[in-house]
């Protein structure tokens, strides 16, 4: 079964979109995730300043997940930023570290930190 991100959370700060991503991100769902997330970011347009991708529930992520985050970062409005939430002991955090994407995209240990940043 494929899970897709929720609609932006109601508690999202103004100018932001908070999306919870599925337990697995790989070649079976990354393209459709990109399409759905892009739809959300296009609807927000230049008003979107921060896209928060919550990977707390993501237990498996391969290079397609890294590519998803990178591609989303590049397709946003130039003033918009991506923040990622990934618990430090989780696979998503390790994959982001190993691939070097953490140098380009801020990764927070929990949602409270990402929202406060």
N, CA, C and O atoms as a MOPAC input file, in Angstrom:
PM7 MOZYME 1SCF
protein

 N      0.83900 1    -1.17800 1     0.00000 1
 C      0.00000 1     0.00000 1     0.00000 1
 C      0.89000 1     1.24900 1     0.00000 1
 O      1.88100 1     1.31300 1     0.72700 1
 N      0.53600 1     2.21000 1    -0.79800 1
 C      1.30400 1     3.44300 1    -0.89200 1
 C      0.62100 1     4.51500 1    -0.05000 1
 O     -0.58900 1     4.72300 1    -0.14400 1
 N      1.41600 1     5.18700 1     0.77000 1
 C      0.91800 1     6.29800 1     1.57600 1
 C      1.41400 1     7.59300 1     0.96600 1
 O      2.53300 1     7.66500 1     0.45800 1
 N      0.58500 1     8.60300 1     1.01800 1
 C      0.96100 1     9.89100 1     0.47700 1
 C      0.91300 1    10.93700 1     1.56000 1
 O      0.25600 1    10.74500 1     2.58300 1
 N      1.60000 1    12.04500 1     1.34900 1
 C      1.59500 1    13.07200 1     2.38900 1
 C      0.19900 1    13.59300 1     2.64200 1
 O     -0.64300 1    13.67100 1     1.74700 1
 N     -0.01200 1    13.94300 1     3.88300 1
 C     -1.28500 1    14.55500 1     4.25700 1
 C     -1.35600 1    15.94700 1     3.66100 1
 O     -0.35700 1    16.50100 1     3.20100 1
 N     -2.55100 1    16.49300 1     3.67900 1
 C     -2.68800 1    17.90800 1     3.32700 1
 C     -1.90200 1    18.69000 1     4.36800 1
 O     -1.66000 1    18.17700 1     5.46000 1
 N     -1.50300 1    19.90000 1     4.06100 1
 C     -0.77300 1    20.68500 1     5.05800 1
 C     -1.51800 1    20.68700 1     6.39400 1
 O     -2.73300 1    20.87900 1     6.44900 1
 N     -0.77100 1    20.47100 1     7.44900 1
 C     -1.34700 1    20.39700 1     8.78500 1
 C     -2.00400 1    21.72700 1     9.15300 1
 O     -1.48200 1    22.78600 1     8.80600 1
 N     -3.15200 1    21.68500 1     9.85600 1
 C     -3.84100 1    22.91600 1    10.24000 1
 C     -3.00100 1    23.83100 1    11.13200 1
 O     -3.19800 1    25.04600 1    11.11000 1
 N     -2.07400 1    23.28000 1    11.91300 1
 C     -1.26600 1    24.09700 1    12.80300 1
 C     -0.03000 1    24.68000 1    12.15800 1
 O      0.81300 1    25.25800 1    12.84400 1
 N      0.09200 1    24.54000 1    10.86600 1
 C      1.27300 1    25.05600 1    10.17000 1
 C      1.33900 1    26.57200 1    10.30900 1
 O      0.32800 1    27.25500 1    10.15200 1
 N      2.53300 1    27.10300 1    10.60400 1
 C      2.66900 1    28.56200 1    10.68500 1
 C      2.34900 1    29.21400 1     9.33600 1
 O      2.49700 1    28.57500 1     8.29500 1
 N      1.91200 1    30.47800 1     9.34200 1
 C      1.62500 1    31.17300 1     8.08200 1
 C      2.84200 1    31.14300 1     7.16400 1
 O      3.97600 1    31.30200 1     7.61400 1
 N      2.59800 1    30.94300 1     5.89500 1
 C      3.68900 1    30.90200 1     4.92600 1
 C      4.42200 1    29.57900 1     4.89100 1
 O      5.46100 1    29.46000 1     4.24000 1
 N      3.89000 1    28.57600 1     5.58700 1
 C      4.55700 1    27.27900 1     5.60200 1
 C      3.58800 1    26.16700 1     5.24900 1
 O      2.36900 1    26.32700 1     5.32700 1
 N      4.15300 1    25.05000 1     4.86300 1
 C      3.38100 1    23.83900 1     4.62700 1
 C      4.11000 1    22.70700 1     5.33600 1
 O      5.31000 1    22.51300 1     5.14000 1
 N      3.39100 1    21.97000 1     6.14900 1
 C      3.93100 1    20.84200 1     6.88000 1
 C      3.32600 1    19.57500 1     6.30700 1
 O      2.10900 1    19.39200 1     6.33800 1
 N      4.17400 1    18.70100 1     5.78400 1
 C      3.68900 1    17.47000 1     5.17300 1
 C      4.35200 1    16.27900 1     5.84400 1
 O      5.57600 1    16.21800 1     5.95800 1
 N      3.53000 1    15.32800 1     6.29000 1
 C      4.03000 1    14.09100 1     6.87300 1
 C      4.18400 1    13.06400 1     5.75900 1
 O      3.24000 1    12.78700 1     5.01800 1
 N      5.38200 1    12.50500 1     5.65000 1
 C      5.66100 1    11.56800 1     4.56700 1
 C      5.45700 1    10.12400 1     5.02400 1
 O      5.43100 1     9.84800 1     6.22400 1
 N      5.31300 1     9.20300 1     4.06800 1
 C      4.94200 1     7.82100 1     4.38600 1
 C      6.08400 1     7.01500 1     5.01700 1
 O      7.22600 1     7.47300 1     5.06300 1
 N      5.76300 1     5.81100 1     5.50200 1
 C      6.76900 1     4.95000 1     6.12800 1
 C      7.89100 1     4.51400 1     5.18800 1
 O      9.00600 1     4.24900 1     5.63700 1
 N      7.61100 1     4.43800 1     3.91600 1
 C      8.63600 1     4.05600 1     2.94500 1
 C      8.65800 1     5.03800 1     1.78700 1
 O      7.61500 1     5.45000 1     1.28000 1
 N      9.86800 1     5.40600 1     1.37900 1
 C     10.03800 1     6.24500 1     0.18700 1
 C     11.08300 1     5.55700 1    -0.66900 1
 O     12.24400 1     5.42900 1    -0.28100 1
 N     10.64700 1     5.11700 1    -1.84300 1
 C     11.55400 1     4.43400 1    -2.76400 1
 C     11.04000 1     4.62000 1    -4.19000 1
 O     10.18900 1     5.47400 1    -4.44000 1
 N     11.55000 1     3.82700 1    -5.11200 1
 C     11.16800 1     4.02300 1    -6.51400 1
 C      9.70400 1     3.69700 1    -6.79600 1
 O      9.19400 1     4.06300 1    -7.85500 1
 N      9.02100 1     3.02400 1    -5.88500 1
 C      7.61000 1     2.70700 1    -6.11900 1
 C      6.68000 1     3.88300 1    -5.84900 1
 O      5.55600 1     3.90400 1    -6.35100 1
 N      7.13400 1     4.87200 1    -5.05700 1
 C      6.21700 1     5.96700 1    -4.73800 1
 C      6.83700 1     7.36300 1    -4.83400 1
 O      6.11400 1     8.35200 1    -4.71300 1
 N      8.13100 1     7.47600 1    -5.04400 1
 C      8.78900 1     8.78800 1    -5.03100 1
 C      8.24600 1     9.73200 1    -6.10600 1
 O      8.03700 1    10.91400 1    -5.83200 1
 N      8.01900 1     9.24400 1    -7.29200 1
 C      7.53200 1    10.11500 1    -8.37200 1
 C      6.14500 1    10.66100 1    -8.05400 1
 O      5.87900 1    11.84300 1    -8.27300 1
 N      5.26300 1     9.81100 1    -7.54100 1
 C      3.91800 1    10.28700 1    -7.21600 1
 C      3.94500 1    11.21300 1    -6.00300 1
 O      3.17100 1    12.16900 1    -5.94200 1
 N      4.82600 1    10.94300 1    -5.03400 1
 C      4.99300 1    11.86000 1    -3.90400 1
 C      5.43400 1    13.23000 1    -4.39900 1
 O      4.91500 1    14.25400 1    -3.95500 1
 N      6.39700 1    13.24600 1    -5.32100 1
 C      6.86700 1    14.51900 1    -5.86500 1
 C      5.72000 1    15.27600 1    -6.52000 1
 O      5.57500 1    16.48100 1    -6.32000 1
 N      4.91300 1    14.57900 1    -7.29600 1
 C      3.78900 1    15.21000 1    -7.97300 1
 C      2.80300 1    15.79700 1    -6.97300 1
 O      2.35500 1    16.93300 1    -7.13200 1
 N      2.46900 1    15.03600 1    -5.95800 1
 C      1.49000 1    15.51000 1    -4.97000 1
 C      2.03300 1    16.67000 1    -4.14500 1
 O      1.31700 1    17.63700 1    -3.88700 1
 N      3.28600 1    16.58000 1    -3.73300 1
 C      3.87600 1    17.66900 1    -2.94400 1
 C      4.02300 1    18.91400 1    -3.80500 1
 O      3.78900 1    20.02700 1    -3.33400 1
 N      4.40700 1    18.73500 1    -5.05100 1
 C      4.52700 1    19.87900 1    -5.96400 1
 C      3.18900 1    20.58500 1    -6.14200 1
 O      3.13700 1    21.80900 1    -6.25500 1
 N      2.13000 1    19.82400 1    -6.16700 1
 C      0.79300 1    20.41100 1    -6.28800 1
 C      0.51500 1    21.32300 1    -5.08700 1
 O     -0.02100 1    22.42000 1    -5.24700 1
 N      0.87800 1    20.87000 1    -3.90400 1
 C      0.69000 1    21.68700 1    -2.69000 1
 C      1.52900 1    22.95200 1    -2.78100 1
 O      1.03600 1    24.03700 1    -2.47400 1
 N      2.77900 1    22.83600 1    -3.19200 1
 C      3.65000 1    24.01200 1    -3.23900 1
 C      3.20100 1    24.99700 1    -4.31800 1
 O      3.31500 1    26.20900 1    -4.13300 1
 N      2.69600 1    24.49300 1    -5.43500 1
 C      2.19500 1    25.39600 1    -6.48300 1
 C      0.96400 1    26.15600 1    -6.00900 1
 O      0.80500 1    27.33800 1    -6.31100 1
 N      0.08800 1    25.47400 1    -5.26300 1
 C     -1.10200 1    26.14500 1    -4.74800 1
 C     -0.72900 1    27.28300 1    -3.80800 1
 O     -1.39400 1    28.31900 1    -3.79000 1
 N      0.31300 1    27.09900 1    -3.04200 1
 C      0.76800 1    28.14900 1    -2.12000 1
 C      1.53000 1    29.24600 1    -2.84300 1
 O      1.54900 1    30.39200 1    -2.39400 1
 N      2.15800 1    28.90400 1    -3.95900 1
 C      2.87800 1    29.88100 1    -4.77500 1
 C      3.95200 1    30.62800 1    -4.01100 1
 O      4.59200 1    30.06300 1    -3.12300 1
 N      4.15800 1    31.89700 1    -4.34700 1
 C      5.22000 1    32.67200 1    -3.69700 1
 C      4.93400 1    32.97200 1    -2.22200 1
 O      5.81400 1    33.45200 1    -1.50800 1
 N      3.70900 1    32.69200 1    -1.76100 1
 C      3.41500 1    32.87900 1    -0.32800 1
 C      4.11200 1    31.82600 1     0.52200 1
 O      4.32200 1    32.02600 1     1.71900 1
 N      4.47500 1    30.69500 1    -0.10100 1
 C      5.13100 1    29.62000 1     0.63500 1
 C      6.57800 1    30.00600 1     0.91600 1
 O      7.35800 1    30.23800 1    -0.00800 1
 N      6.92700 1    30.07300 1     2.18100 1
 C      8.29500 1    30.42400 1     2.59200 1
 C      9.05100 1    29.22100 1     3.12800 1
 O     10.27200 1    29.13900 1     3.00000 1
 N      8.31000 1    28.27200 1     3.73900 1
 C      8.95700 1    27.10600 1     4.34000 1
 C      8.12400 1    25.85800 1     4.05900 1
 O      6.92700 1    25.81500 1     4.34400 1
 N      8.77700 1    24.85200 1     3.49700 1
 C      8.17200 1    23.54300 1     3.30100 1
 C      8.83300 1    22.60300 1     4.29500 1
 O     10.03400 1    22.34500 1     4.21300 1
 N      8.04000 1    22.08900 1     5.23800 1
 C      8.56800 1    21.17500 1     6.25100 1
 C      8.13900 1    19.76200 1     5.87300 1
 O      6.94900 1    19.46000 1     5.79100 1
 N      9.12200 1    18.90800 1     5.64800 1
 C      8.87400 1    17.51100 1     5.31500 1
 C      9.14600 1    16.67900 1     6.56200 1
 O     10.28500 1    16.58000 1     7.01800 1
 N      8.10100 1    16.08800 1     7.10300 1
 C      8.21900 1    15.31500 1     8.32800 1
 C      8.46200 1    13.84300 1     7.98500 1
 O      7.57100 1    13.14400 1     7.50200 1
 N      9.68900 1    13.39400 1     8.24700 1
 C     10.07400 1    12.01400 1     7.98300 1
 C     10.07700 1    11.17400 1     9.25600 1
 O     10.70900 1    10.11900 1     9.30200 1
 N      9.37900 1    11.63300 1    10.28300 1
 C      9.34400 1    10.92200 1    11.55600 1
 C      8.82800 1     9.49600 1    11.39700 1
 O      9.34800 1     8.58100 1    12.03500 1
 N      7.83300 1     9.29600 1    10.57500 1
 C      7.24900 1     7.96300 1    10.38000 1
 C      7.94400 1     7.16900 1     9.27600 1
 O      7.57800 1     6.02200 1     9.02100 1
 N      8.92900 1     7.75600 1     8.62600 1
 C      9.61100 1     7.09000 1     7.51200 1
 C     10.67400 1     6.14100 1     8.05200 1
 O     11.67200 1     6.56700 1     8.63300 1
 N     10.44100 1     4.85000 1     7.85100 1
 C     11.35100 1     3.82100 1     8.36200 1
 C     12.27700 1     3.27500 1     7.28200 1
 O     13.27600 1     2.62500 1     7.59100 1
 N     11.95400 1     3.53300 1     6.02500 1
 C     12.82400 1     3.12800 1     4.91800 1
 C     12.85700 1     4.24000 1     3.88900 1
 O     11.81900 1     4.77000 1     3.49200 1
 N     14.05600 1     4.58500 1     3.46500 1
 C     14.23100 1     5.60000 1     2.43100 1
 C     15.51500 1     5.26900 1     1.68500 1
 O     16.57100 1     5.09100 1     2.29300 1
 N     15.41700 1     5.19100 1     0.37700 1
 C     16.62200 1     4.95800 1    -0.41500 1
 C     16.98600 1     6.23600 1    -1.16500 1
 O     16.52200 1     7.31900 1    -0.80800 1
 N     17.79600 1     6.11700 1    -2.17700 1
 C     18.25800 1     7.29700 1    -2.90900 1
 C     17.11600 1     8.06700 1    -3.55300 1
 O     17.25300 1     9.26300 1    -3.81300 1
 N     16.00300 1     7.41500 1    -3.81400 1
 C     14.85600 1     8.11800 1    -4.39200 1
 C     14.26900 1     9.11700 1    -3.39400 1
 O     13.75400 1    10.16000 1    -3.79600 1
 N     14.34300 1     8.81100 1    -2.11900 1
 C     13.89700 1     9.75500 1    -1.09900 1
 C     14.79800 1    10.97900 1    -1.04300 1
 O     14.32500 1    12.10200 1    -0.87300 1
 N     16.08600 1    10.75600 1    -1.18400 1
 C     17.05100 1    11.86300 1    -1.21700 1
 C     16.78900 1    12.72300 1    -2.44400 1
 O     16.78400 1    13.95100 1    -2.36500 1
 N     16.57600 1    12.07400 1    -3.55900 1
 C     16.29200 1    12.80700 1    -4.79500 1
 C     14.99700 1    13.60500 1    -4.66900 1
 O     14.90700 1    14.73200 1    -5.15600 1
 N     13.99400 1    13.01600 1    -4.01400 1
 C     12.72400 1    13.70800 1    -3.79200 1
 C     12.95100 1    15.01300 1    -3.04100 1
 O     12.46700 1    16.06300 1    -3.46400 1
 N     13.67800 1    14.95800 1    -1.93600 1
 C     13.93300 1    16.15800 1    -1.13800 1
 C     14.72700 1    17.17200 1    -1.95800 1
 O     14.41300 1    18.36300 1    -1.94800 1
 N     15.73600 1    16.71000 1    -2.65500 1
 C     16.57300 1    17.61500 1    -3.45800 1
 C     15.77300 1    18.26600 1    -4.58000 1
 O     15.87300 1    19.47400 1    -4.79400 1
 N     14.98600 1    17.47700 1    -5.29300 1
 C     14.18500 1    18.02300 1    -6.39800 1
 C     13.14900 1    19.02000 1    -5.88800 1
 O     12.90700 1    20.04400 1    -6.52600 1
 N     12.54200 1    18.73000 1    -4.75100 1
 C     11.57300 1    19.67100 1    -4.18100 1
 C     12.24800 1    20.98800 1    -3.83200 1
 O     11.70000 1    22.06300 1    -4.07700 1
 N     13.42900 1    20.89600 1    -3.26500 1
 C     14.17300 1    22.10400 1    -2.88700 1
 C     14.43800 1    22.97700 1    -4.10600 1
 O     14.33200 1    24.20100 1    -4.03200 1
 N     14.77700 1    22.35600 1    -5.21200 1
 C     15.11900 1    23.11400 1    -6.41800 1
 C     13.90600 1    23.65900 1    -7.15800 1
 O     14.03300 1    24.62700 1    -7.90800 1
 N     12.73900 1    23.06500 1    -6.96600 1
 C     11.56500 1    23.54300 1    -7.70000 1
 C     10.77700 1    24.60700 1    -6.94200 1
 O      9.84300 1    25.18800 1    -7.49300 1
 N     11.13700 1    24.86900 1    -5.69000 1
 C     10.43300 1    25.89700 1    -4.91200 1
 C     10.79500 1    27.29700 1    -5.38900 1
 O     11.80500 1    27.50800 1    -6.06100 1
 N      9.94300 1    28.24100 1    -5.02300 1
 C     10.23200 1    29.65500 1    -5.25900 1
 C     11.59200 1    29.96400 1    -4.63100 1
 O     11.90400 1    29.41200 1    -3.57600 1
 N     12.41700 1    30.83000 1    -5.24300 1
 C     13.76900 1    31.08800 1    -4.73200 1
 C     13.84000 1    31.52000 1    -3.26100 1
 O     14.84800 1    31.27500 1    -2.59900 1
 N     12.79300 1    32.15100 1    -2.74900 1
 C     12.83000 1    32.58000 1    -1.33900 1
 C     12.33200 1    31.50600 1    -0.38200 1
 O     12.45900 1    31.65800 1     0.83300 1
 N     11.77200 1    30.43400 1    -0.90100 1
 C     11.24400 1    29.35800 1    -0.05400 1
 C     12.35900 1    28.39100 1     0.33800 1
 O     13.31600 1    28.19100 1    -0.41100 1
 N     12.22100 1    27.80400 1     1.50300 1
 C     13.21000 1    26.87400 1     2.03000 1
 C     12.55400 1    25.56600 1     2.42700 1
 O     11.36900 1    25.52300 1     2.75600 1
 N     13.33700 1    24.50200 1     2.39300 1
 C     12.89200 1    23.19700 1     2.84800 1
 C     13.54400 1    22.91900 1     4.19800 1
 O     14.73500 1    23.16500 1     4.39000 1
 N     12.74800 1    22.40400 1     5.12500 1
 C     13.25000 1    21.88500 1     6.39000 1
 C     12.78200 1    20.44300 1     6.49100 1
 O     11.65900 1    20.11600 1     6.10800 1
 N     13.64500 1    19.59200 1     7.00500 1
 C     13.32200 1    18.17900 1     7.13900 1
 C     13.33200 1    17.82300 1     8.62000 1
 O     14.19900 1    18.26500 1     9.37300 1
 N     12.36000 1    17.02200 1     9.02100 1
 C     12.32700 1    16.47300 1    10.37000 1
 C     12.63600 1    14.99100 1    10.24300 1
 O     11.92100 1    14.25100 1     9.56700 1
 N     13.71100 1    14.56200 1    10.90400 1
 C     14.11300 1    13.15800 1    10.87700 1
 C     14.79800 1    12.81800 1    12.19100 1
 O     15.84900 1    13.37900 1    12.50000 1
 N     14.22200 1    11.91000 1    12.97000 1
 C     14.84600 1    11.53500 1    14.23000 1
 C     16.28700 1    11.07400 1    13.99300 1
 O     16.55200 1    10.37100 1    13.01800 1
 N     17.21700 1    11.45700 1    14.86500 1
 C     18.63500 1    11.17300 1    14.63500 1
 C     18.98200 1     9.69100 1    14.56300 1
 O     19.98000 1     9.32300 1    13.94300 1
 N     18.18000 1     8.84300 1    15.18200 1
 C     18.47900 1     7.41200 1    15.15300 1
 C     17.72700 1     6.67400 1    14.04200 1
 O     17.79200 1     5.44800 1    13.96500 1
 N     17.02200 1     7.40100 1    13.19000 1
 C     16.23400 1     6.78300 1    12.13300 1
 C     16.99800 1     6.62000 1    10.83000 1
 O     18.02800 1     7.25700 1    10.60900 1
 N     16.47700 1     5.76100 1     9.97900 1
 C     17.12000 1     5.50100 1     8.70000 1
 C     17.15100 1     6.74300 1     7.82000 1
 O     18.15800 1     7.00300 1     7.16200 1
 N     16.07200 1     7.51200 1     7.79500 1
 C     16.02600 1     8.69800 1     6.93500 1
 C     17.15700 1     9.65700 1     7.29500 1
 O     17.80600 1    10.21100 1     6.40900 1
 N     17.39200 1     9.85200 1     8.57700 1
 C     18.47300 1    10.74300 1     9.01100 1
 C     19.83300 1    10.22000 1     8.56400 1
 O     20.68500 1    10.98300 1     8.10900 1
 N     20.02500 1     8.92100 1     8.69800 1
 C     21.30200 1     8.32200 1     8.28700 1
 C     21.51200 1     8.44500 1     6.78300 1
 O     22.61900 1     8.74100 1     6.33400 1
 N     20.45700 1     8.22000 1     6.00400 1
 C     20.56500 1     8.32700 1     4.54600 1
 C     20.88500 1     9.76700 1     4.14300 1
 O     21.72000 1     9.99500 1     3.26800 1
 N     20.23200 1    10.72500 1     4.77100 1
 C     20.50400 1    12.13500 1     4.46000 1
 C     21.94300 1    12.50500 1     4.82200 1
 O     22.57600 1    13.29900 1     4.12600 1
 N     22.45400 1    11.93200 1     5.90400 1
 C     23.84300 1    12.18400 1     6.30400 1
 C     24.82100 1    11.55500 1     5.31200 1
 O     25.75300 1    12.21600 1     4.85500 1
 N     24.61300 1    10.29400 1     4.98400 1
 C     25.51700 1     9.57600 1     4.08200 1
 C     25.58800 1    10.19500 1     2.69200 1
 O     26.64300 1    10.18800 1     2.05800 1
 N     24.47500 1    10.72500 1     2.22400 1
 C     24.44800 1    11.29700 1     0.87200 1
 C     24.91800 1    12.74400 1     0.83200 1
 O     25.13500 1    13.30000 1    -0.24400 1
 N     25.07500 1    13.35400 1     2.00500 1
 C     25.54100 1    14.73300 1     2.05800 1
 C     24.44300 1    15.76900 1     1.92500 1
 O     24.73300 1    16.96500 1     1.94000 1
 N     23.19800 1    15.35600 1     1.79500 1
 C     22.10300 1    16.31800 1     1.62500 1
 C     21.91300 1    17.18300 1     2.87300 1
 O     21.38900 1    18.29400 1     2.78900 1
 N     22.33800 1    16.67000 1     4.03000 1
 C     22.21000 1    17.45600 1     5.26800 1
 C     23.00800 1    18.75300 1     5.20800 1
 O     22.71100 1    19.69800 1     5.93800 1
 N     24.01100 1    18.80400 1     4.35000 1
 C     24.77900 1    20.04700 1     4.19300 1
 C     23.95700 1    21.13600 1     3.51900 1
 O     24.18100 1    22.32300 1     3.75500 1
 N     23.00600 1    20.73500 1     2.68200 1
 C     22.21500 1    21.67800 1     1.89700 1
 C     20.81700 1    21.93700 1     2.45500 1
 O     20.22800 1    22.98700 1     2.19800 1
 N     20.29400 1    20.99100 1     3.20900 1
 C     18.94100 1    21.08700 1     3.73700 1
 C     19.00800 1    20.89900 1     5.24800 1
 O     19.53200 1    19.89000 1     5.72000 1
 N     18.48200 1    21.85700 1     6.01500 1
 C     18.50100 1    21.68000 1     7.47000 1
 C     17.62100 1    20.51500 1     7.89700 1
 O     16.47300 1    20.38900 1     7.47100 1
 N     18.19100 1    19.66500 1     8.75200 1
 C     17.46900 1    18.50500 1     9.27700 1
 C     17.34200 1    18.68200 1    10.78300 1
 O     18.33300 1    18.89700 1    11.48000 1
 N     16.12200 1    18.59100 1    11.27200 1
 C     15.83500 1    18.78000 1    12.69400 1
 C     15.43200 1    17.44800 1    13.31400 1
 O     14.82600 1    16.60200 1    12.65600 1
 N     15.77100 1    17.27500 1    14.56800 1
 C     15.50100 1    16.01600 1    15.27500 1
 C     14.02200 1    15.79300 1    15.54400 1
 O     13.56700 1    14.65300 1    15.64000 1
 N     13.27700 1    16.87400 1    15.66400 1
 C     11.83800 1    16.73000 1    15.94800 1
 C     11.06800 1    17.91000 1    15.34800 1
 O     11.64700 1    18.91700 1    14.94000 1
 N      9.77700 1    17.75200 1    15.31100 1
 C      8.91500 1    18.74400 1    14.67500 1
 C      8.93700 1    20.09100 1    15.39100 1
 O      8.89300 1    21.13800 1    14.74400 1
 N      9.00300 1    20.07100 1    16.71100 1
 C      9.03100 1    21.33400 1    17.47000 1
 C     10.22700 1    22.18100 1    17.07600 1
 O     10.09900 1    23.39700 1    16.93200 1
 N     11.39300 1    21.56000 1    16.89800 1
 C     12.58200 1    22.30000 1    16.49500 1
 C     12.42600 1    22.88500 1    15.09400 1
 O     12.81900 1    24.02500 1    14.84600 1
 N     11.86000 1    22.11700 1    14.19200 1
 C     11.68600 1    22.59100 1    12.81200 1
 C     10.71000 1    23.75500 1    12.75500 1
 O     10.91600 1    24.70100 1    11.99500 1
 N      9.66100 1    23.69500 1    13.54200 1
 C      8.67300 1    24.77900 1    13.54700 1
 C      9.23600 1    26.02800 1    14.19600 1
 O      8.89500 1    27.14200 1    13.79900 1
 N     10.08900 1    25.85700 1    15.18500 1
 C     10.65300 1    27.00200 1    15.90800 1
 C     11.78400 1    27.69400 1    15.14200 1
 O     12.07500 1    28.86300 1    15.39400 1
 N     12.40700 1    26.99600 1    14.23300 1
 C     13.56800 1    27.55400 1    13.51500 1
 C     13.19700 1    28.74700 1    12.66400 1
 O     14.05900 1    29.32500 1    12.00200 1

